[in-house]
Amino acid sequence: MRCSEISKFFGKVRVLDGVNLDLDSGATIAVLGPSGSGKSTLLSIIGLLAKPSSGELELFGSSAPNSEIDRAVFRCREIAWIFQNPTLLFGRTVIDNVTLPLILGGMKRRDAETEASSKLDSVGLAKRKFELAKSLSGGEKQRLEVARAIGRATGLVLCDEPTASLDRANSDAVIELIVSEKPPATSIVIVTHDSRVAERCDSVVELRNGILM
Amino acid sequence: MIGKTDPPILRTLLGESVRNLRGARFRSIALLLIFIVGFGATTLETYASARSARVEESNLWSSGADVAVLSGSSISGKSCEDLNRVEGVEAAGAMTPDGEVVVTPSDLRTVMAYRVTPGFLEVMVRPGSPTVGGVVADQLLSSQLGIGATSQRTIAPVDSSGDVSGGSTATFIRPIQFSDRGNYYLGSLFFVEPLTSEFTECFVSLAIDAPSNSPTILASNIGGSSLVEGSWLLGRNQGQSSPLVQFDSRAARWAWLVFGFLMVLVSSALIRIRRNEFALYRSCGATFGTLIKIVFPEFLILATLTAAFWPLDFASYQLIVGGSLDAGALTIGLLAGTKFLAVSMSCIPFVLYVSMVGSPWEMLRRDQ
């Protein structure tokens, strides 16, 4: 991923100012910064949810698609998100939540369940895979979200404050899972306030008032 | 590109539908109950109305309810027969008041069918038929009509040339009570129409939806005759619609549309409250087509369960109450129910599409 001179205006307010950011395939980067510094806006642009006012975004070696349809297809196929609060199918089983993106990607359910079981094993939820997602604790739900995101084998995982709602132990566990269990070719961008999370990444950048420090 | 790009497997998506139903048991059961109530009420109303209308219609005919009697000192068989061309008249024919028809060979014409109700014998002339005599009925038909064996007699002999001049006068004794079977029977019974005889009563069978002024018109068509007071055997108002016509025009015939619309609202609400769930699906790679393949079967499975439940319930109801299966009314009812389901299901793609407007990631982030 490469951001070249990315700027973003909301009306007359400049939220991002000439941001340059490179991320190699398989690398992990943390974006630190106080509230209102433009972290989430940058994440939205990288995730193709918003277009920059100026500058260029490259993903996987080519310019980001322009048309909404192409951007939507690209988002679905190549980008996974991990949010602060887990977004799960709470009425479904743990393993169903992990197999979901796999079967939507064309995998047979049996194969998807095999792969999902492996992912659940790596996040420590293998024994609970047939329980409903709503029965999990907060930390477990976030680990499940991680398992689903990294199980998709997308090129890019965007994490928006993934540990903000967790206690220290769960926070450490989740970030460890994100970094250690991701597919080798998957790049990760983590927006966080937590410096301990940043320490686990390959590189760290800081945004202040829309400017990359 | 690293992610998988194969389209999802349909069978797997159907499995996803089933898992969604199982995962939301309360929602599924509630929806199933609503389907059953809506489908059942629609079907049951149509079935009950159709059955009631048919029974009522049958009762009207079996009671001879639409028969009027025009009385006069001397009514010709010809003028009585001419009433067949009056609007609202289904058939007309004359008989003597004492229940006997006396015909001479010169009166004989061939008729092809008849209609009988208690106290009335309708004779229908076959257009262009040669002048021949005939018999009243064979044994089987007599049995079906409920007329006695004594009524079976040859009116006049028929020779090979069709000449009936050698026949003798014959008498048909009107039975006291015809059977219900006789009311609708249109057989090839050969009977005689006394065209030249004079009678004192002309029996007229009116269509149930005949104009209310039909009796007056009928009387004016036969000079010197008048409607015998109280001869309308049915206690209904003249001009009252047939029960079957009333069935077709009843307000409740739109019940399927009303229940269907209610189901549209329920289905829409259930889809709308799942917006975030759909957003999650989309964020995992589901397209609109994929979601349709998941969501539509969810509703279809419940609808199919409903559709499978009701025929069984209907059959048992009919067998218990009626002792037999009424396939015709059941078909009408099921058609109404099916229309209800079609209306309720038709909204799903549209509502789903509307629910998908906007970025799924934005929806998920807003939910944080």
Short mmCIF file of C-alpha atoms in Angstrom, two decimals, chain B:
data_model
loop_
_atom_site.label_atom_id
_atom_site.label_comp_id
_atom_site.label_asym_id
_atom_site.label_seq_id
_atom_site.Cartn_x
_atom_site.Cartn_y
_atom_site.Cartn_z
CA MET B 1 -5.25 -9.91 -5.60
CA ILE B 2 -4.99 -12.28 -2.72
CA GLY B 3 -8.60 -12.90 -1.73
CA LYS B 4 -10.79 -15.61 -3.20
CA THR B 5 -12.97 -14.54 -6.08
CA ASP B 6 -15.02 -17.67 -6.74
CA PRO B 7 -18.77 -17.19 -6.51
CA PRO B 8 -20.33 -18.77 -3.44
CA ILE B 9 -21.83 -22.22 -3.83
CA LEU B 10 -25.64 -22.17 -3.92
CA ARG B 11 -26.04 -25.21 -1.72
CA THR B 12 -23.76 -23.63 0.85
CA LEU B 13 -25.82 -20.45 0.76
CA LEU B 14 -29.00 -22.46 1.30
CA GLY B 15 -27.30 -24.02 4.29
CA GLU B 16 -26.60 -20.48 5.46
CA SER B 17 -30.34 -19.75 5.23
CA VAL B 18 -31.15 -22.74 7.39
CA ARG B 19 -28.50 -21.79 9.91
CA ASN B 20 -29.89 -18.27 10.06
CA LEU B 21 -33.32 -19.69 10.79
CA ARG B 22 -31.93 -21.94 13.49
CA GLY B 23 -29.82 -19.12 14.89
CA ALA B 24 -32.85 -16.88 15.31
CA ARG B 25 -35.40 -19.35 16.59
CA PHE B 26 -37.73 -16.83 18.17
CA ARG B 27 -37.82 -14.73 15.02
CA SER B 28 -38.32 -17.81 12.86
CA ILE B 29 -41.11 -19.26 14.97
CA ALA B 30 -42.85 -15.89 15.18
CA LEU B 31 -42.62 -15.48 11.43
CA LEU B 32 -43.87 -19.00 10.87
CA LEU B 33 -46.85 -18.36 13.12
CA ILE B 34 -47.63 -15.14 11.32
CA PHE B 35 -47.40 -16.95 8.00
CA ILE B 36 -49.69 -19.70 9.25
CA VAL B 37 -52.24 -17.25 10.59
CA GLY B 38 -52.18 -15.13 7.44
CA PHE B 39 -52.19 -18.00 4.99
CA GLY B 40 -54.65 -19.97 7.07
CA ALA B 41 -57.07 -17.12 7.58
CA THR B 42 -57.04 -16.32 3.89
CA THR B 43 -57.48 -19.91 2.84
CA LEU B 44 -60.02 -20.73 5.49
CA GLU B 45 -62.15 -17.68 4.72
CA THR B 46 -62.22 -18.51 1.02
CA TYR B 47 -62.88 -22.15 1.66
CA ALA B 48 -65.65 -21.49 4.17
CA SER B 49 -67.28 -18.86 1.97
CA ALA B 50 -67.14 -21.06 -1.11
CA ARG B 51 -68.53 -23.99 0.77
CA SER B 52 -71.30 -21.92 2.31
CA ALA B 53 -72.22 -20.38 -1.05
CA ARG B 54 -72.36 -23.74 -2.71
CA VAL B 55 -74.51 -25.21 0.03
CA GLU B 56 -76.83 -22.23 -0.06
CA GLU B 57 -77.06 -22.36 -3.83
CA SER B 58 -77.80 -26.04 -3.67
CA ASN B 59 -80.47 -25.48 -1.05
CA LEU B 60 -82.11 -22.85 -3.21
CA TRP B 61 -82.37 -25.22 -6.11
CA SER B 62 -83.43 -28.21 -4.12
CA SER B 63 -86.20 -26.22 -2.49
CA GLY B 64 -87.48 -25.14 -5.87
CA ALA B 65 -87.00 -21.66 -4.66
CA ASP B 66 -86.92 -19.89 -7.97
CA VAL B 67 -90.09 -21.25 -9.41
CA ALA B 68 -93.00 -18.97 -10.08
CA VAL B 69 -96.46 -19.98 -11.17
CA LEU B 70 -98.50 -17.91 -13.54
CA SER B 71 -102.16 -18.68 -13.26
CA GLY B 72 -104.87 -18.03 -15.79
CA SER B 73 -108.14 -19.44 -16.97
CA SER B 74 -106.60 -20.58 -20.21
CA ILE B 75 -102.88 -20.47 -20.94
CA SER B 76 -101.63 -22.00 -24.12
CA GLY B 77 -98.60 -24.23 -24.03
CA LYS B 78 -97.09 -22.11 -26.79
CA SER B 79 -97.32 -18.83 -24.89
CA CYS B 80 -95.92 -20.52 -21.81
CA GLU B 81 -93.00 -21.82 -23.84
CA ASP B 82 -92.41 -18.36 -25.28
CA LEU B 83 -91.50 -17.18 -21.78
CA ASN B 84 -88.20 -19.00 -22.32
CA ARG B 85 -87.09 -15.99 -24.35
CA VAL B 86 -87.78 -13.49 -21.58
CA GLU B 87 -84.77 -12.09 -19.73
CA GLY B 88 -84.14 -13.83 -16.46
CA VAL B 89 -86.14 -16.91 -17.36
CA GLU B 90 -84.19 -20.11 -17.31
CA ALA B 91 -87.08 -22.29 -18.43
CA ALA B 92 -90.83 -22.32 -18.57
CA GLY B 93 -93.40 -24.99 -19.08
CA ALA B 94 -97.01 -25.73 -18.39
CA MET B 95 -98.74 -28.38 -16.33
CA THR B 96 -102.22 -28.93 -15.16
CA PRO B 97 -102.96 -27.96 -11.59
CA ASP B 98 -103.91 -31.45 -10.58
CA GLY B 99 -100.53 -32.77 -11.54
CA GLU B 100 -101.42 -34.36 -14.79
CA VAL B 101 -100.25 -33.54 -18.26
CA VAL B 102 -102.61 -34.76 -20.87
CA VAL B 103 -101.15 -34.79 -24.30
CA THR B 104 -102.47 -35.88 -27.61
CA PRO B 105 -100.35 -37.15 -30.47
CA SER B 106 -100.62 -33.78 -32.20
CA ASP B 107 -98.89 -32.11 -29.25
CA LEU B 108 -95.81 -34.20 -29.45
CA ARG B 109 -92.48 -32.68 -30.07
CA THR B 110 -89.15 -34.02 -29.10
CA VAL B 111 -87.35 -32.44 -26.22
CA MET B 112 -83.81 -33.12 -25.24
CA ALA B 113 -83.57 -32.15 -21.65
CA TYR B 114 -85.51 -31.19 -18.64
CA ARG B 115 -85.08 -29.66 -15.24
CA VAL B 116 -87.16 -30.61 -12.28
CA THR B 117 -87.76 -29.10 -8.91
CA PRO B 118 -90.53 -30.01 -6.54
CA GLY B 119 -93.73 -29.10 -8.26
CA PHE B 120 -92.09 -28.11 -11.48
CA LEU B 121 -91.12 -29.88 -14.63
CA GLU B 122 -89.12 -27.91 -17.13
CA VAL B 123 -89.08 -29.12 -20.68
CA MET B 124 -86.50 -27.95 -23.13
CA VAL B 125 -87.11 -28.30 -26.82
CA ARG B 126 -84.36 -29.50 -29.03
CA PRO B 127 -84.00 -26.95 -31.82
CA GLY B 128 -84.88 -28.35 -35.21
CA SER B 129 -85.84 -31.71 -33.86
CA PRO B 130 -88.19 -33.85 -35.84
CA THR B 131 -91.64 -34.53 -34.54
CA VAL B 132 -91.39 -37.75 -32.69
CA GLY B 133 -92.75 -39.16 -29.54
CA GLY B 134 -90.79 -40.38 -26.61
CA VAL B 135 -90.73 -41.96 -23.26
CA VAL B 136 -90.57 -40.41 -19.89
CA ALA B 137 -87.59 -42.11 -18.44
CA ASP B 138 -85.89 -45.37 -18.10
CA GLN B 139 -85.65 -47.10 -14.77
CA LEU B 140 -82.26 -45.74 -13.79
CA LEU B 141 -83.21 -42.16 -14.50
CA SER B 142 -86.55 -42.60 -12.77
CA SER B 143 -84.74 -43.82 -9.75
CA GLN B 144 -82.38 -40.87 -9.83
CA LEU B 145 -85.23 -38.44 -10.20
CA GLY B 146 -87.29 -40.02 -7.50
CA ILE B 147 -90.30 -40.62 -9.72
CA GLY B 148 -92.17 -43.79 -9.45
CA ALA B 149 -92.12 -46.61 -11.88
CA THR B 150 -95.71 -45.81 -12.81
CA SER B 151 -94.46 -42.64 -14.41
CA GLN B 152 -92.49 -44.57 -16.92
CA ARG B 153 -94.70 -44.97 -19.83
CA THR B 154 -94.64 -44.45 -23.45
CA ILE B 155 -96.32 -41.24 -24.39
CA ALA B 156 -96.91 -42.26 -27.91
CA PRO B 157 -95.74 -44.96 -30.22
CA VAL B 158 -93.09 -44.00 -32.69
CA ASP B 159 -92.87 -45.76 -35.98
CA SER B 160 -89.91 -45.84 -38.30
CA SER B 161 -91.10 -42.83 -40.23
CA GLY B 162 -91.54 -40.71 -37.13
CA ASP B 163 -95.27 -40.66 -37.60
CA VAL B 164 -96.98 -40.35 -34.25
CA SER B 165 -100.48 -39.90 -35.54
CA GLY B 166 -101.41 -43.35 -34.45
CA GLY B 167 -100.53 -42.67 -30.84
CA SER B 168 -103.04 -42.44 -28.13
CA THR B 169 -103.52 -39.95 -25.39
CA ALA B 170 -101.14 -40.49 -22.50
CA THR B 171 -100.94 -39.13 -19.05
CA PHE B 172 -97.87 -38.32 -16.99
CA ILE B 173 -98.50 -38.17 -13.32
CA ARG B 174 -96.43 -35.53 -11.64
CA PRO B 175 -94.53 -36.94 -8.71
CA ILE B 176 -95.09 -35.41 -5.32
CA GLN B 177 -91.42 -35.02 -4.63
CA PHE B 178 -88.47 -35.14 -6.96
CA SER B 179 -85.11 -36.00 -5.57
CA ASP B 180 -82.28 -33.46 -5.33
CA ARG B 181 -80.54 -35.37 -8.04
CA GLY B 182 -83.28 -34.37 -10.36
CA ASN B 183 -82.65 -30.68 -9.85
CA TYR B 184 -79.47 -30.55 -11.82
CA TYR B 185 -79.87 -33.48 -14.03
CA LEU B 186 -79.83 -32.55 -17.69
CA GLY B 187 -80.22 -35.85 -19.41
CA SER B 188 -81.41 -36.93 -22.77
CA LEU B 189 -84.85 -37.65 -21.46
CA PHE B 190 -87.44 -37.53 -24.18
CA PHE B 191 -90.56 -35.98 -23.00
CA VAL B 192 -93.38 -34.17 -24.56
CA GLU B 193 -94.09 -30.52 -24.70
CA PRO B 194 -97.80 -29.87 -24.94
CA LEU B 195 -97.79 -26.91 -27.27
CA THR B 196 -101.41 -26.81 -28.28
CA SER B 197 -103.06 -27.76 -25.05
CA GLU B 198 -104.60 -25.20 -22.80
CA PHE B 199 -103.55 -24.99 -19.19
CA THR B 200 -104.37 -23.00 -16.13
CA GLU B 201 -100.82 -22.75 -14.79
CA CYS B 202 -97.51 -21.94 -16.37
CA PHE B 203 -94.48 -22.79 -14.30
CA VAL B 204 -91.50 -20.52 -14.73
CA SER B 205 -87.99 -21.10 -13.53
CA LEU B 206 -86.20 -17.81 -12.98
CA ALA B 207 -82.51 -17.29 -12.83
CA ILE B 208 -81.47 -16.37 -9.33
CA ASP B 209 -80.15 -13.03 -10.51
CA ALA B 210 -83.23 -12.31 -12.63
CA PRO B 211 -84.52 -8.73 -12.60
CA SER B 212 -86.78 -8.05 -9.67
CA ASN B 213 -89.67 -7.07 -11.94
CA SER B 214 -89.57 -10.40 -13.77
CA PRO B 215 -92.91 -11.66 -12.39
CA THR B 216 -94.71 -8.57 -13.69
CA ILE B 217 -93.05 -8.92 -17.08
CA LEU B 218 -93.94 -12.57 -17.20
CA ALA B 219 -97.58 -11.92 -16.39
CA SER B 220 -97.76 -9.25 -19.07
CA ASN B 221 -96.47 -11.76 -21.59
CA ILE B 222 -99.39 -14.03 -21.05
CA GLY B 223 -102.65 -12.19 -21.41
CA GLY B 224 -105.23 -12.90 -18.80
CA SER B 225 -102.78 -14.48 -16.42
CA SER B 226 -101.46 -13.26 -13.16
CA LEU B 227 -98.80 -14.25 -10.74
CA VAL B 228 -100.32 -16.51 -8.18
CA GLU B 229 -99.82 -14.93 -4.81
CA GLY B 230 -97.33 -16.82 -2.74
CA SER B 231 -96.16 -18.86 -5.64
CA TRP B 232 -92.64 -17.68 -5.21
CA LEU B 233 -91.45 -20.68 -3.38
CA LEU B 234 -88.35 -18.98 -2.11
CA GLY B 235 -88.65 -16.54 0.72
CA ARG B 236 -85.88 -14.43 -0.72
CA ASN B 237 -86.20 -10.95 -2.08
CA GLN B 238 -86.65 -10.81 -5.78
CA GLY B 239 -83.51 -9.71 -7.53
CA GLN B 240 -81.29 -11.00 -4.77
CA SER B 241 -77.93 -12.10 -6.08
CA SER B 242 -77.05 -15.72 -6.32
CA PRO B 243 -75.01 -17.00 -3.39
CA LEU B 244 -72.25 -17.78 -5.84
CA VAL B 245 -72.41 -14.25 -7.23
CA GLN B 246 -72.32 -12.93 -3.67
CA PHE B 247 -69.30 -15.12 -3.02
CA ASP B 248 -67.49 -13.61 -5.98
CA SER B 249 -68.27 -10.07 -4.92
CA ARG B 250 -67.75 -10.37 -1.17
CA ALA B 251 -65.38 -7.87 0.43
CA ALA B 252 -63.42 -10.63 2.09
CA ARG B 253 -62.23 -11.82 -1.31
CA TRP B 254 -59.43 -9.29 -0.86
CA ALA B 255 -58.32 -10.90 2.38
CA TRP B 256 -55.29 -12.39 0.67
CA LEU B 257 -54.23 -8.92 -0.38
CA VAL B 258 -54.74 -7.48 3.10
CA PHE B 259 -52.88 -10.31 4.82
CA GLY B 260 -50.25 -10.21 2.08
CA PHE B 261 -49.73 -6.51 2.71
CA LEU B 262 -49.43 -7.13 6.44
CA MET B 263 -46.83 -9.76 5.70
CA VAL B 264 -45.02 -7.27 3.50
CA LEU B 265 -44.84 -4.95 6.49
CA VAL B 266 -43.71 -7.73 8.83
CA SER B 267 -41.15 -9.02 6.35
CA SER B 268 -39.91 -5.51 5.69
CA ALA B 269 -39.51 -4.83 9.39
CA LEU B 270 -37.68 -8.10 9.92
CA ILE B 271 -35.33 -7.34 7.06
CA ARG B 272 -34.77 -3.75 8.11
CA ILE B 273 -33.77 -4.69 11.63
CA ARG B 274 -31.16 -6.99 10.16
CA ARG B 275 -29.37 -4.20 8.32
CA ASN B 276 -26.23 -4.56 10.37
CA GLU B 277 -26.25 -8.31 9.84
CA PHE B 278 -26.46 -7.75 6.10
CA ALA B 279 -23.75 -5.14 6.34
CA LEU B 280 -21.56 -7.75 7.98
CA TYR B 281 -22.31 -10.19 5.18
CA ARG B 282 -21.42 -7.57 2.63
CA SER B 283 -18.23 -6.64 4.42
CA CYS B 284 -17.32 -10.32 4.17
CA GLY B 285 -17.83 -10.31 0.42
CA ALA B 286 -21.55 -10.94 -0.12
CA THR B 287 -23.13 -9.22 -3.10
CA PHE B 288 -26.83 -8.33 -3.43
CA GLY B 289 -27.39 -11.51 -5.41
CA THR B 290 -25.68 -13.56 -2.72
CA LEU B 291 -27.80 -12.02 -0.01
CA ILE B 292 -30.97 -12.66 -1.99
CA LYS B 293 -29.96 -16.30 -2.22
CA ILE B 294 -29.59 -16.41 1.54
CA VAL B 295 -32.54 -14.31 2.69
CA PHE B 296 -35.18 -15.39 0.17
CA PRO B 297 -34.94 -19.08 1.07
CA GLU B 298 -35.31 -18.18 4.74
CA PHE B 299 -38.77 -16.79 4.02
CA LEU B 300 -39.49 -19.43 1.42
CA ILE B 301 -38.75 -22.24 3.84
CA LEU B 302 -41.23 -20.82 6.33
CA ALA B 303 -43.79 -20.24 3.60
CA THR B 304 -43.36 -23.78 2.35
CA LEU B 305 -43.83 -25.15 5.83
CA THR B 306 -47.03 -23.10 6.03
CA ALA B 307 -48.24 -24.28 2.64
CA ALA B 308 -47.53 -27.86 3.63
CA PHE B 309 -49.29 -27.49 6.95
CA TRP B 310 -52.58 -26.12 5.69
CA PRO B 311 -53.64 -28.78 3.16
CA LEU B 312 -53.17 -31.37 5.87
CA ASP B 313 -55.19 -29.33 8.31
CA PHE B 314 -57.86 -28.71 5.68
CA ALA B 315 -58.13 -32.34 4.77
CA SER B 316 -58.56 -33.38 8.36
CA TYR B 317 -61.12 -30.62 8.94
CA GLN B 318 -63.18 -31.64 5.94
CA LEU B 319 -63.03 -35.29 6.77
CA ILE B 320 -64.10 -34.69 10.34
CA VAL B 321 -66.80 -32.12 9.63
CA GLY B 322 -68.00 -33.06 6.19
CA GLY B 323 -67.02 -36.66 5.98
CA SER B 324 -65.43 -36.18 2.58
CA LEU B 325 -62.88 -34.04 0.81
CA ASP B 326 -64.18 -31.06 -1.11
CA ALA B 327 -61.42 -30.69 -3.65
CA GLY B 328 -63.00 -27.76 -5.51
CA ALA B 329 -63.41 -25.48 -2.53
CA LEU B 330 -60.04 -26.55 -1.22
CA THR B 331 -58.43 -25.57 -4.49
CA ILE B 332 -60.08 -22.15 -4.42
CA GLY B 333 -58.92 -21.63 -0.87
CA LEU B 334 -55.40 -22.72 -1.56
CA LEU B 335 -55.20 -20.44 -4.56
CA ALA B 336 -56.18 -17.53 -2.34
CA GLY B 337 -53.57 -18.58 0.19
CA THR B 338 -50.94 -18.92 -2.50
CA LYS B 339 -51.70 -15.41 -3.71
CA PHE B 340 -51.20 -14.20 -0.16
CA LEU B 341 -47.81 -15.87 0.01
CA ALA B 342 -46.81 -14.53 -3.40
CA VAL B 343 -47.64 -10.98 -2.35
CA SER B 344 -45.81 -11.30 0.93
CA MET B 345 -42.72 -12.81 -0.71
CA SER B 346 -42.58 -10.34 -3.56
CA CYS B 347 -41.41 -7.53 -1.34
CA ILE B 348 -38.29 -9.25 -0.11
CA PRO B 349 -35.87 -8.35 -2.92
CA PHE B 350 -36.98 -4.71 -2.85
CA VAL B 351 -36.78 -4.32 0.91
CA LEU B 352 -33.46 -6.11 0.96
CA TYR B 353 -32.14 -3.78 -1.70
CA VAL B 354 -33.30 -0.73 0.22
CA SER B 355 -31.71 -2.14 3.37
CA MET B 356 -28.40 -2.42 1.58
CA VAL B 357 -28.17 1.20 0.50
CA GLY B 358 -25.08 2.76 1.99
CA SER B 359 -21.67 1.52 2.88
CA PRO B 360 -21.67 -1.60 5.08
CA TRP B 361 -18.49 -0.45 6.77
CA GLU B 362 -20.09 2.86 7.63
CA MET B 363 -23.04 0.97 9.11
CA LEU B 364 -20.77 -1.23 11.15
CA ARG B 365 -18.71 1.72 12.33
CA ARG B 366 -21.80 3.68 13.27
CA ASP B 367 -22.82 0.73 15.38
CA GLN B 368 -19.63 1.00 17.44
#
